[in-house]
Amino acid sequence: MHSRSNAGRVIHSAMTQIDSTYRGQLRCDAIHGPSGSKLETDAPSDNQGKGERFSPTDLVATALSNCILTIMGIVAERHAWDLTGCSARVEKSMTQKAPRTIALLEVWVTLPPHLDAKQRQVLQKAGENCPVKLSLQGSVPMSLHWQ
């Protein structure tokens, strides 16, 4: 269990193991070590796959939107605010030329209407600072819209 500090030194922290296996026909399985839950991916139909499952880059987009919602949920629970009905929609655009990369992740976050302006501000700040967004920043263009 380790992570890198600001100085690049390895320090102990939480670590999660995920085991992945290639199953053929551009499909993979991943097993989440702590829970044992299984996830399948498939190459997208526009890149030689069947598009029958999330693609690996779809999971990056999903990680961003779910991380935003989760971090806001943590803050909302801390303040005893009801976040029920909060949602996020993410659109992922890919570059067309090789090597393919994520060109843009655009997220629309819809907060419940009963929240006041201060609550919305606190939740937006939390969402903007979710670990996935901070990890992707500088590598993947992102745009968040708050409703």
Short mmCIF file of C-alpha atoms in Angstrom, two decimals:
data_model
loop_
_atom_site.label_atom_id
_atom_site.label_comp_id
_atom_site.label_asym_id
_atom_site.label_seq_id
_atom_site.Cartn_x
_atom_site.Cartn_y
_atom_site.Cartn_z
CA MET A 1 0.00 0.00 0.00
CA HIS A 2 1.61 3.21 -1.14
CA SER A 3 1.19 6.46 -3.00
CA ARG A 4 3.48 9.30 -3.99
CA SER A 5 3.89 12.41 -1.89
CA ASN A 6 4.49 15.85 -3.35
CA ALA A 7 8.22 15.15 -3.32
CA GLY A 8 7.71 11.94 -5.29
CA ARG A 9 8.61 9.70 -2.35
CA VAL A 10 6.51 6.61 -1.69
CA ILE A 11 4.34 6.84 1.41
CA HIS A 12 1.81 4.36 2.80
CA SER A 13 -1.87 4.88 2.06
CA ALA A 14 -4.94 2.97 0.91
CA MET A 15 -4.49 0.68 -2.08
CA THR A 16 -7.12 -1.17 -4.08
CA GLN A 17 -6.31 -4.20 -6.21
CA ILE A 18 -8.21 -4.82 -9.45
CA ASP A 19 -7.42 -7.93 -11.50
CA SER A 20 -8.14 -7.81 -15.25
CA THR A 21 -8.22 -10.63 -17.80
CA TYR A 22 -8.47 -10.49 -21.59
CA ARG A 23 -11.32 -12.81 -22.68
CA GLY A 24 -10.89 -12.54 -26.44
CA GLN A 25 -12.88 -10.70 -29.08
CA LEU A 26 -11.78 -7.35 -27.57
CA ARG A 27 -13.56 -8.07 -24.27
CA CYS A 28 -12.02 -7.95 -20.78
CA ASP A 29 -13.15 -8.75 -17.25
CA ALA A 30 -12.08 -6.92 -14.13
CA ILE A 31 -12.56 -8.12 -10.57
CA HIS A 32 -12.62 -5.57 -7.76
CA GLY A 33 -10.47 -7.06 -5.00
CA PRO A 34 -12.23 -5.70 -1.92
CA SER A 35 -15.78 -6.59 -3.02
CA GLY A 36 -15.30 -9.29 -5.65
CA SER A 37 -17.69 -7.48 -7.99
CA LYS A 38 -17.10 -8.08 -11.69
CA LEU A 39 -17.02 -5.57 -14.54
CA GLU A 40 -16.83 -6.35 -18.26
CA THR A 41 -15.57 -4.06 -21.01
CA ASP A 42 -15.85 -4.26 -24.77
CA ALA A 43 -14.16 -2.27 -27.50
CA PRO A 44 -16.53 0.32 -28.97
CA SER A 45 -18.21 -0.35 -32.30
CA ASP A 46 -16.30 2.56 -33.87
CA ASN A 47 -13.01 0.89 -32.92
CA GLN A 48 -13.36 -2.73 -34.05
CA GLY A 49 -15.50 -3.87 -31.09
CA LYS A 50 -19.08 -4.91 -30.59
CA GLY A 51 -19.92 -2.01 -28.28
CA GLU A 52 -21.99 -4.34 -26.08
CA ARG A 53 -20.43 -3.17 -22.80
CA PHE A 54 -18.77 -0.07 -21.46
CA SER A 55 -15.50 0.60 -23.25
CA PRO A 56 -12.42 1.40 -21.15
CA THR A 57 -12.73 5.08 -22.08
CA ASP A 58 -16.46 4.98 -21.22
CA LEU A 59 -15.34 3.93 -17.74
CA VAL A 60 -13.08 6.99 -17.52
CA ALA A 61 -16.12 9.17 -18.32
CA THR A 62 -18.27 7.21 -15.87
CA ALA A 63 -15.58 7.49 -13.20
CA LEU A 64 -15.65 11.27 -13.55
CA SER A 65 -19.43 11.66 -13.26
CA ASN A 66 -19.77 9.09 -10.48
CA CYS A 67 -16.87 10.60 -8.55
CA ILE A 68 -18.49 14.04 -8.71
CA LEU A 69 -21.76 12.60 -7.37
CA THR A 70 -20.01 10.54 -4.68
CA ILE A 71 -17.91 13.43 -3.35
CA MET A 72 -20.99 15.67 -3.29
CA GLY A 73 -22.83 12.87 -1.47
CA ILE A 74 -20.12 12.73 1.19
CA VAL A 75 -20.37 16.50 1.72
CA ALA A 76 -24.18 16.42 1.71
CA GLU A 77 -24.25 13.65 4.33
CA ARG A 78 -21.76 15.54 6.48
CA HIS A 79 -24.17 18.51 6.50
CA ALA A 80 -27.35 16.39 6.66
CA TRP A 81 -28.49 17.77 3.27
CA ASP A 82 -30.81 15.71 1.10
CA LEU A 83 -29.08 15.06 -2.24
CA THR A 84 -31.75 12.64 -3.48
CA GLY A 85 -32.39 13.14 -7.18
CA CYS A 86 -29.02 14.68 -7.95
CA SER A 87 -27.80 13.40 -11.31
CA ALA A 88 -24.97 13.75 -13.76
CA ARG A 89 -24.82 13.16 -17.51
CA VAL A 90 -21.42 12.83 -19.16
CA GLU A 91 -20.63 12.99 -22.85
CA LYS A 92 -17.30 11.63 -24.06
CA SER A 93 -15.77 12.71 -27.35
CA MET A 94 -12.84 10.80 -28.84
CA THR A 95 -10.19 11.96 -31.27
CA GLN A 96 -10.54 10.35 -34.69
CA LYS A 97 -6.87 10.06 -35.65
CA ALA A 98 -4.52 7.50 -34.14
CA PRO A 99 -3.57 7.26 -31.43
CA ARG A 100 -7.14 7.69 -30.18
CA THR A 101 -7.51 9.67 -26.98
CA ILE A 102 -10.36 11.28 -25.12
CA ALA A 103 -10.87 14.67 -26.77
CA LEU A 104 -13.38 16.02 -24.22
CA LEU A 105 -15.42 14.95 -21.20
CA GLU A 106 -18.42 17.19 -20.72
CA VAL A 107 -20.54 16.74 -17.59
CA TRP A 108 -23.93 18.23 -16.75
CA VAL A 109 -24.69 18.03 -13.03
CA THR A 110 -28.29 18.60 -11.98
CA LEU A 111 -28.70 19.48 -8.32
CA PRO A 112 -32.04 18.99 -6.54
CA PRO A 113 -34.23 22.12 -6.71
CA HIS A 114 -34.72 22.32 -2.93
CA LEU A 115 -31.07 23.24 -2.29
CA ASP A 116 -30.32 26.89 -1.52
CA ALA A 117 -27.57 28.95 -3.15
CA LYS A 118 -25.03 28.34 -0.36
CA GLN A 119 -25.60 24.57 -0.43
CA ARG A 120 -25.22 24.57 -4.22
CA GLN A 121 -21.96 26.53 -3.96
CA VAL A 122 -20.50 24.11 -1.40
CA LEU A 123 -21.55 21.06 -3.42
CA GLN A 124 -20.23 22.51 -6.68
CA LYS A 125 -16.85 23.20 -5.07
CA ALA A 126 -16.76 19.63 -3.75
CA GLY A 127 -17.66 18.19 -7.16
CA GLU A 128 -15.09 20.34 -8.95
CA ASN A 129 -12.44 18.90 -6.63
CA CYS A 130 -13.29 15.22 -6.92
CA PRO A 131 -10.24 12.93 -7.13
CA VAL A 132 -10.97 11.72 -10.67
CA LYS A 133 -11.26 15.26 -12.03
CA LEU A 134 -8.08 16.31 -10.27
CA SER A 135 -6.28 13.21 -11.60
CA LEU A 136 -7.36 13.84 -15.20
CA GLN A 137 -6.78 17.60 -15.12
CA GLY A 138 -4.11 18.67 -17.56
CA SER A 139 -4.39 15.42 -19.52
CA VAL A 140 -8.03 15.29 -20.56
CA PRO A 141 -10.09 18.38 -21.44
CA MET A 142 -13.17 18.60 -19.19
CA SER A 143 -16.12 20.92 -18.94
CA LEU A 144 -18.61 20.85 -16.06
CA HIS A 145 -22.04 22.48 -16.25
CA TRP A 146 -24.13 23.02 -13.15
CA GLN A 147 -27.92 23.07 -13.22
#
